Amino acid sequence: MTPTQLATLGSVARYGVITPGELAEIEGVRRPSVTRVVGNLVETGMIERRSDPEDGRSSLLSVTTAGHAYLEEHRSRKSAWLARMLEELGEEDVRTLEQAAAILESALEEERD
């Protein structure tokens, strides 16, 4: 899976059910780009596309069971890799990362408010 496909799959998972237009806006890309990536994800069974009952010109996207499983496996592997990398760092580097994490968390909380 390409990084673009993974990011798209993650966005659809985060928002639940979403239209391609909404997804394009969230991802900051044009609709044709989203359509191509979504088409690949539909073909591989990661995303389901169905007609929007309220707008026959649009469709609704959602992550399939296989897509959720793929994301979970990817996140588990990434977390394990990160844990191994952190174990190899010195105390000063770990403290620096803890400070950076606190700054990022604070910025995210401000964004939500």
Short mmCIF file of N, CA and C in Angstrom, two decimals:
data_model
loop_
_atom_site.label_atom_id
_atom_site.label_comp_id
_atom_site.label_asym_id
_atom_site.label_seq_id
_atom_site.Cartn_x
_atom_site.Cartn_y
_atom_site.Cartn_z
N MET A 1 0.85 -1.18 0.00
CA MET A 1 0.00 0.00 0.00
C MET A 1 0.89 1.24 0.00
N THR A 2 0.53 2.20 -0.82
CA THR A 2 1.32 3.43 -0.89
C THR A 2 1.02 4.33 0.31
N PRO A 3 1.92 5.27 0.61
CA PRO A 3 1.63 6.20 1.70
C PRO A 3 0.34 6.99 1.47
N THR A 4 0.06 7.35 0.23
CA THR A 4 -1.17 8.08 -0.07
C THR A 4 -2.40 7.22 0.21
N GLN A 5 -2.34 5.96 -0.20
CA GLN A 5 -3.46 5.06 0.07
C GLN A 5 -3.65 4.86 1.57
N LEU A 6 -2.55 4.70 2.29
CA LEU A 6 -2.63 4.52 3.74
C LEU A 6 -3.24 5.75 4.41
N ALA A 7 -2.80 6.93 4.00
CA ALA A 7 -3.35 8.17 4.57
C ALA A 7 -4.84 8.29 4.27
N THR A 8 -5.23 7.94 3.05
CA THR A 8 -6.64 8.01 2.67
C THR A 8 -7.46 7.02 3.48
N LEU A 9 -6.96 5.80 3.60
CA LEU A 9 -7.65 4.79 4.40
C LEU A 9 -7.81 5.26 5.85
N GLY A 10 -6.76 5.85 6.39
CA GLY A 10 -6.81 6.36 7.75
C GLY A 10 -7.84 7.48 7.91
N SER A 11 -7.91 8.36 6.93
CA SER A 11 -8.88 9.46 6.99
C SER A 11 -10.31 8.94 6.94
N VAL A 12 -10.57 8.00 6.06
CA VAL A 12 -11.92 7.44 5.98
C VAL A 12 -12.26 6.75 7.31
N ALA A 13 -11.31 6.03 7.87
CA ALA A 13 -11.55 5.37 9.15
C ALA A 13 -11.84 6.39 10.25
N ARG A 14 -11.12 7.49 10.24
CA ARG A 14 -11.28 8.51 11.28
C ARG A 14 -12.66 9.16 11.20
N TYR A 15 -13.17 9.37 9.99
CA TYR A 15 -14.44 10.08 9.83
C TYR A 15 -15.64 9.15 9.69
N GLY A 16 -15.42 7.86 9.59
CA GLY A 16 -16.52 6.91 9.52
C GLY A 16 -17.07 6.79 8.12
N VAL A 17 -18.13 7.49 7.84
CA VAL A 17 -18.74 7.50 6.51
C VAL A 17 -18.55 8.91 5.95
N ILE A 18 -18.02 8.98 4.74
CA ILE A 18 -17.64 10.27 4.17
C ILE A 18 -17.83 10.23 2.65
N THR A 19 -18.09 11.38 2.07
CA THR A 19 -18.19 11.46 0.61
C THR A 19 -16.80 11.70 0.01
N PRO A 20 -16.61 11.36 -1.24
CA PRO A 20 -15.32 11.65 -1.88
C PRO A 20 -14.98 13.14 -1.86
N GLY A 21 -15.98 14.00 -2.03
CA GLY A 21 -15.74 15.44 -1.98
C GLY A 21 -15.24 15.89 -0.61
N GLU A 22 -15.87 15.38 0.43
CA GLU A 22 -15.42 15.71 1.80
C GLU A 22 -14.01 15.20 2.03
N LEU A 23 -13.73 13.99 1.54
CA LEU A 23 -12.40 13.41 1.71
C LEU A 23 -11.35 14.25 0.98
N ALA A 24 -11.67 14.70 -0.22
CA ALA A 24 -10.73 15.55 -0.98
C ALA A 24 -10.43 16.83 -0.21
N GLU A 25 -11.46 17.42 0.37
CA GLU A 25 -11.26 18.65 1.15
C GLU A 25 -10.38 18.39 2.37
N ILE A 26 -10.65 17.31 3.09
CA ILE A 26 -9.87 16.97 4.28
C ILE A 26 -8.41 16.72 3.91
N GLU A 27 -8.19 15.99 2.81
CA GLU A 27 -6.84 15.64 2.39
C GLU A 27 -6.12 16.79 1.68
N GLY A 28 -6.87 17.83 1.32
CA GLY A 28 -6.28 18.97 0.64
C GLY A 28 -5.86 18.66 -0.79
N VAL A 29 -6.63 17.82 -1.46
CA VAL A 29 -6.34 17.45 -2.84
C VAL A 29 -7.60 17.64 -3.69
N ARG A 30 -7.44 17.49 -4.99
CA ARG A 30 -8.58 17.61 -5.89
C ARG A 30 -9.35 16.29 -5.94
N ARG A 31 -10.61 16.42 -6.27
CA ARG A 31 -11.50 15.25 -6.30
C ARG A 31 -10.99 14.13 -7.21
N PRO A 32 -10.46 14.44 -8.42
CA PRO A 32 -9.97 13.34 -9.27
C PRO A 32 -8.85 12.52 -8.62
N SER A 33 -8.01 13.18 -7.83
CA SER A 33 -6.95 12.45 -7.13
C SER A 33 -7.54 11.48 -6.11
N VAL A 34 -8.54 11.95 -5.37
CA VAL A 34 -9.20 11.10 -4.38
C VAL A 34 -9.91 9.95 -5.08
N THR A 35 -10.56 10.24 -6.19
CA THR A 35 -11.29 9.20 -6.91
C THR A 35 -10.37 8.06 -7.33
N ARG A 36 -9.18 8.41 -7.80
CA ARG A 36 -8.22 7.39 -8.23
C ARG A 36 -7.74 6.55 -7.04
N VAL A 37 -7.38 7.19 -5.96
CA VAL A 37 -6.89 6.47 -4.78
C VAL A 37 -8.00 5.61 -4.18
N VAL A 38 -9.19 6.17 -4.07
CA VAL A 38 -10.32 5.42 -3.52
C VAL A 38 -10.63 4.22 -4.40
N GLY A 39 -10.55 4.40 -5.71
CA GLY A 39 -10.79 3.29 -6.63
C GLY A 39 -9.85 2.12 -6.36
N ASN A 40 -8.59 2.44 -6.12
CA ASN A 40 -7.62 1.38 -5.78
C ASN A 40 -7.96 0.71 -4.46
N LEU A 41 -8.38 1.50 -3.48
CA LEU A 41 -8.73 0.93 -2.18
C LEU A 41 -10.00 0.10 -2.24
N VAL A 42 -10.93 0.49 -3.10
CA VAL A 42 -12.13 -0.31 -3.30
C VAL A 42 -11.76 -1.64 -3.95
N GLU A 43 -10.90 -1.59 -4.97
CA GLU A 43 -10.47 -2.81 -5.66
C GLU A 43 -9.79 -3.80 -4.73
N THR A 44 -9.03 -3.29 -3.76
CA THR A 44 -8.32 -4.17 -2.83
C THR A 44 -9.17 -4.57 -1.63
N GLY A 45 -10.41 -4.06 -1.58
CA GLY A 45 -11.32 -4.45 -0.50
C GLY A 45 -11.11 -3.71 0.81
N MET A 46 -10.38 -2.59 0.78
CA MET A 46 -10.13 -1.83 2.00
C MET A 46 -11.23 -0.83 2.30
N ILE A 47 -11.86 -0.32 1.23
CA ILE A 47 -12.92 0.67 1.36
C ILE A 47 -14.14 0.19 0.59
N GLU A 48 -15.31 0.49 1.14
CA GLU A 48 -16.57 0.20 0.46
C GLU A 48 -17.13 1.52 -0.06
N ARG A 49 -17.62 1.50 -1.29
CA ARG A 49 -18.27 2.67 -1.88
C ARG A 49 -19.70 2.28 -2.20
N ARG A 50 -20.65 3.08 -1.68
CA ARG A 50 -22.06 2.81 -1.97
C ARG A 50 -22.75 4.13 -2.33
N SER A 51 -23.86 4.04 -2.98
CA SER A 51 -24.61 5.22 -3.40
C SER A 51 -25.09 6.00 -2.18
N ASP A 52 -25.05 7.31 -2.30
CA ASP A 52 -25.57 8.19 -1.26
C ASP A 52 -27.09 8.26 -1.44
N PRO A 53 -27.88 7.78 -0.48
CA PRO A 53 -29.34 7.77 -0.64
C PRO A 53 -29.93 9.18 -0.72
N GLU A 54 -29.21 10.19 -0.22
CA GLU A 54 -29.70 11.56 -0.24
C GLU A 54 -29.26 12.34 -1.47
N ASP A 55 -28.24 11.83 -2.18
CA ASP A 55 -27.71 12.51 -3.36
C ASP A 55 -27.23 11.45 -4.35
N GLY A 56 -28.05 11.16 -5.31
CA GLY A 56 -27.73 10.11 -6.28
C GLY A 56 -26.48 10.38 -7.10
N ARG A 57 -25.99 11.62 -7.10
CA ARG A 57 -24.78 11.96 -7.85
C ARG A 57 -23.51 11.63 -7.06
N SER A 58 -23.65 11.35 -5.79
CA SER A 58 -22.50 11.14 -4.93
C SER A 58 -22.49 9.72 -4.37
N SER A 59 -21.39 9.40 -3.72
CA SER A 59 -21.29 8.10 -3.06
C SER A 59 -20.79 8.31 -1.64
N LEU A 60 -20.94 7.27 -0.85
CA LEU A 60 -20.47 7.27 0.54
C LEU A 60 -19.36 6.25 0.66
N LEU A 61 -18.32 6.62 1.36
CA LEU A 61 -17.17 5.75 1.55
C LEU A 61 -17.09 5.33 3.01
N SER A 62 -16.73 4.08 3.23
CA SER A 62 -16.48 3.60 4.58
C SER A 62 -15.42 2.50 4.52
N VAL A 63 -14.76 2.29 5.63
CA VAL A 63 -13.70 1.28 5.70
C VAL A 63 -14.33 -0.08 5.95
N THR A 64 -13.84 -1.07 5.23
CA THR A 64 -14.33 -2.44 5.40
C THR A 64 -13.66 -3.09 6.60
N THR A 65 -14.12 -4.27 6.95
CA THR A 65 -13.49 -5.04 8.02
C THR A 65 -12.02 -5.30 7.68
N ALA A 66 -11.75 -5.63 6.43
CA ALA A 66 -10.36 -5.87 6.00
C ALA A 66 -9.53 -4.60 6.13
N GLY A 67 -10.13 -3.47 5.81
CA GLY A 67 -9.43 -2.20 5.93
C GLY A 67 -9.09 -1.87 7.38
N HIS A 68 -10.04 -2.09 8.27
CA HIS A 68 -9.78 -1.86 9.70
C HIS A 68 -8.68 -2.79 10.20
N ALA A 69 -8.73 -4.04 9.76
CA ALA A 69 -7.70 -5.01 10.18
C ALA A 69 -6.33 -4.58 9.68
N TYR A 70 -6.27 -4.10 8.44
CA TYR A 70 -4.99 -3.64 7.89
C TYR A 70 -4.44 -2.47 8.69
N LEU A 71 -5.30 -1.50 8.99
CA LEU A 71 -4.86 -0.34 9.78
C LEU A 71 -4.36 -0.75 11.15
N GLU A 72 -5.07 -1.66 11.79
CA GLU A 72 -4.67 -2.14 13.13
C GLU A 72 -3.30 -2.81 13.06
N GLU A 73 -3.11 -3.67 12.07
CA GLU A 73 -1.82 -4.35 11.91
C GLU A 73 -0.70 -3.35 11.63
N HIS A 74 -0.97 -2.39 10.77
CA HIS A 74 0.04 -1.36 10.44
C HIS A 74 0.41 -0.56 11.69
N ARG A 75 -0.60 -0.17 12.46
CA ARG A 75 -0.34 0.62 13.68
C ARG A 75 0.42 -0.21 14.71
N SER A 76 0.10 -1.49 14.81
CA SER A 76 0.82 -2.37 15.75
C SER A 76 2.29 -2.48 15.37
N ARG A 77 2.54 -2.70 14.07
CA ARG A 77 3.93 -2.80 13.61
C ARG A 77 4.68 -1.50 13.83
N LYS A 78 4.01 -0.38 13.54
CA LYS A 78 4.65 0.92 13.71
C LYS A 78 4.93 1.19 15.18
N SER A 79 4.00 0.84 16.05
CA SER A 79 4.21 1.04 17.49
C SER A 79 5.35 0.18 18.01
N ALA A 80 5.45 -1.06 17.54
CA ALA A 80 6.54 -1.94 17.96
C ALA A 80 7.88 -1.39 17.50
N TRP A 81 7.92 -0.91 16.26
CA TRP A 81 9.17 -0.33 15.74
C TRP A 81 9.56 0.88 16.57
N LEU A 82 8.60 1.75 16.86
CA LEU A 82 8.88 2.94 17.65
C LEU A 82 9.36 2.58 19.06
N ALA A 83 8.76 1.60 19.66
CA ALA A 83 9.16 1.17 21.00
C ALA A 83 10.61 0.69 20.98
N ARG A 84 10.98 -0.08 19.96
CA ARG A 84 12.38 -0.54 19.85
C ARG A 84 13.33 0.63 19.70
N MET A 85 12.95 1.60 18.90
CA MET A 85 13.81 2.77 18.67
C MET A 85 13.97 3.58 19.96
N LEU A 86 12.89 3.73 20.72
CA LEU A 86 12.95 4.50 21.96
C LEU A 86 13.83 3.82 23.00
N GLU A 87 13.83 2.49 23.00
CA GLU A 87 14.67 1.75 23.95
C GLU A 87 16.15 2.01 23.72
N GLU A 88 16.52 2.35 22.50
CA GLU A 88 17.92 2.56 22.15
C GLU A 88 18.39 3.99 22.41
N LEU A 89 17.45 4.89 22.73
CA LEU A 89 17.82 6.29 22.95
C LEU A 89 18.37 6.50 24.35
N GLY A 90 19.20 7.53 24.46
CA GLY A 90 19.73 7.92 25.77
C GLY A 90 18.69 8.70 26.55
N GLU A 91 18.95 8.89 27.84
CA GLU A 91 17.99 9.57 28.72
C GLU A 91 17.69 10.99 28.26
N GLU A 92 18.71 11.71 27.82
CA GLU A 92 18.51 13.09 27.39
C GLU A 92 17.58 13.15 26.17
N ASP A 93 17.78 12.24 25.23
CA ASP A 93 16.93 12.21 24.05
C ASP A 93 15.49 11.86 24.42
N VAL A 94 15.32 10.95 25.36
CA VAL A 94 13.97 10.58 25.80
C VAL A 94 13.28 11.78 26.45
N ARG A 95 14.01 12.53 27.28
CA ARG A 95 13.43 13.73 27.90
C ARG A 95 13.04 14.76 26.84
N THR A 96 13.87 14.92 25.83
CA THR A 96 13.56 15.85 24.74
C THR A 96 12.28 15.44 24.02
N LEU A 97 12.15 14.15 23.75
CA LEU A 97 10.94 13.66 23.09
C LEU A 97 9.71 13.82 23.98
N GLU A 98 9.86 13.62 25.27
CA GLU A 98 8.74 13.82 26.19
C GLU A 98 8.29 15.27 26.16
N GLN A 99 9.25 16.20 26.14
CA GLN A 99 8.91 17.63 26.06
C GLN A 99 8.21 17.94 24.74
N ALA A 100 8.71 17.38 23.65
CA ALA A 100 8.10 17.60 22.33
C ALA A 100 6.68 17.05 22.31
N ALA A 101 6.47 15.89 22.90
CA ALA A 101 5.14 15.30 22.94
C ALA A 101 4.18 16.19 23.73
N ALA A 102 4.65 16.76 24.83
CA ALA A 102 3.81 17.65 25.64
C ALA A 102 3.44 18.90 24.83
N ILE A 103 4.37 19.43 24.06
CA ILE A 103 4.08 20.60 23.23
C ILE A 103 3.04 20.25 22.17
N LEU A 104 3.19 19.11 21.53
CA LEU A 104 2.23 18.68 20.51
C LEU A 104 0.85 18.45 21.10
N GLU A 105 0.78 17.82 22.25
CA GLU A 105 -0.51 17.59 22.90
C GLU A 105 -1.20 18.90 23.24
N SER A 106 -0.42 19.87 23.72
CA SER A 106 -0.96 21.17 24.06
C SER A 106 -1.50 21.87 22.80
N ALA A 107 -0.76 21.78 21.72
CA ALA A 107 -1.21 22.39 20.46
C ALA A 107 -2.49 21.74 19.96
N LEU A 108 -2.59 20.43 20.09
CA LEU A 108 -3.81 19.72 19.66
C LEU A 108 -5.00 20.11 20.52
N GLU A 109 -4.79 20.28 21.81
CA GLU A 109 -5.88 20.69 22.69
C GLU A 109 -6.36 22.10 22.35
N GLU A 110 -5.42 23.00 22.03
CA GLU A 110 -5.79 24.36 21.64
C GLU A 110 -6.59 24.34 20.34
N GLU A 111 -6.21 23.46 19.42
CA GLU A 111 -6.90 23.34 18.13
C GLU A 111 -8.34 22.88 18.34
N ARG A 112 -8.57 22.00 19.31
CA ARG A 112 -9.92 21.48 19.57
C ARG A 112 -10.82 22.53 20.21
N ASP A 113 -10.23 23.46 20.94
CA ASP A 113 -11.03 24.47 21.66
C ASP A 113 -11.56 25.52 20.75
#
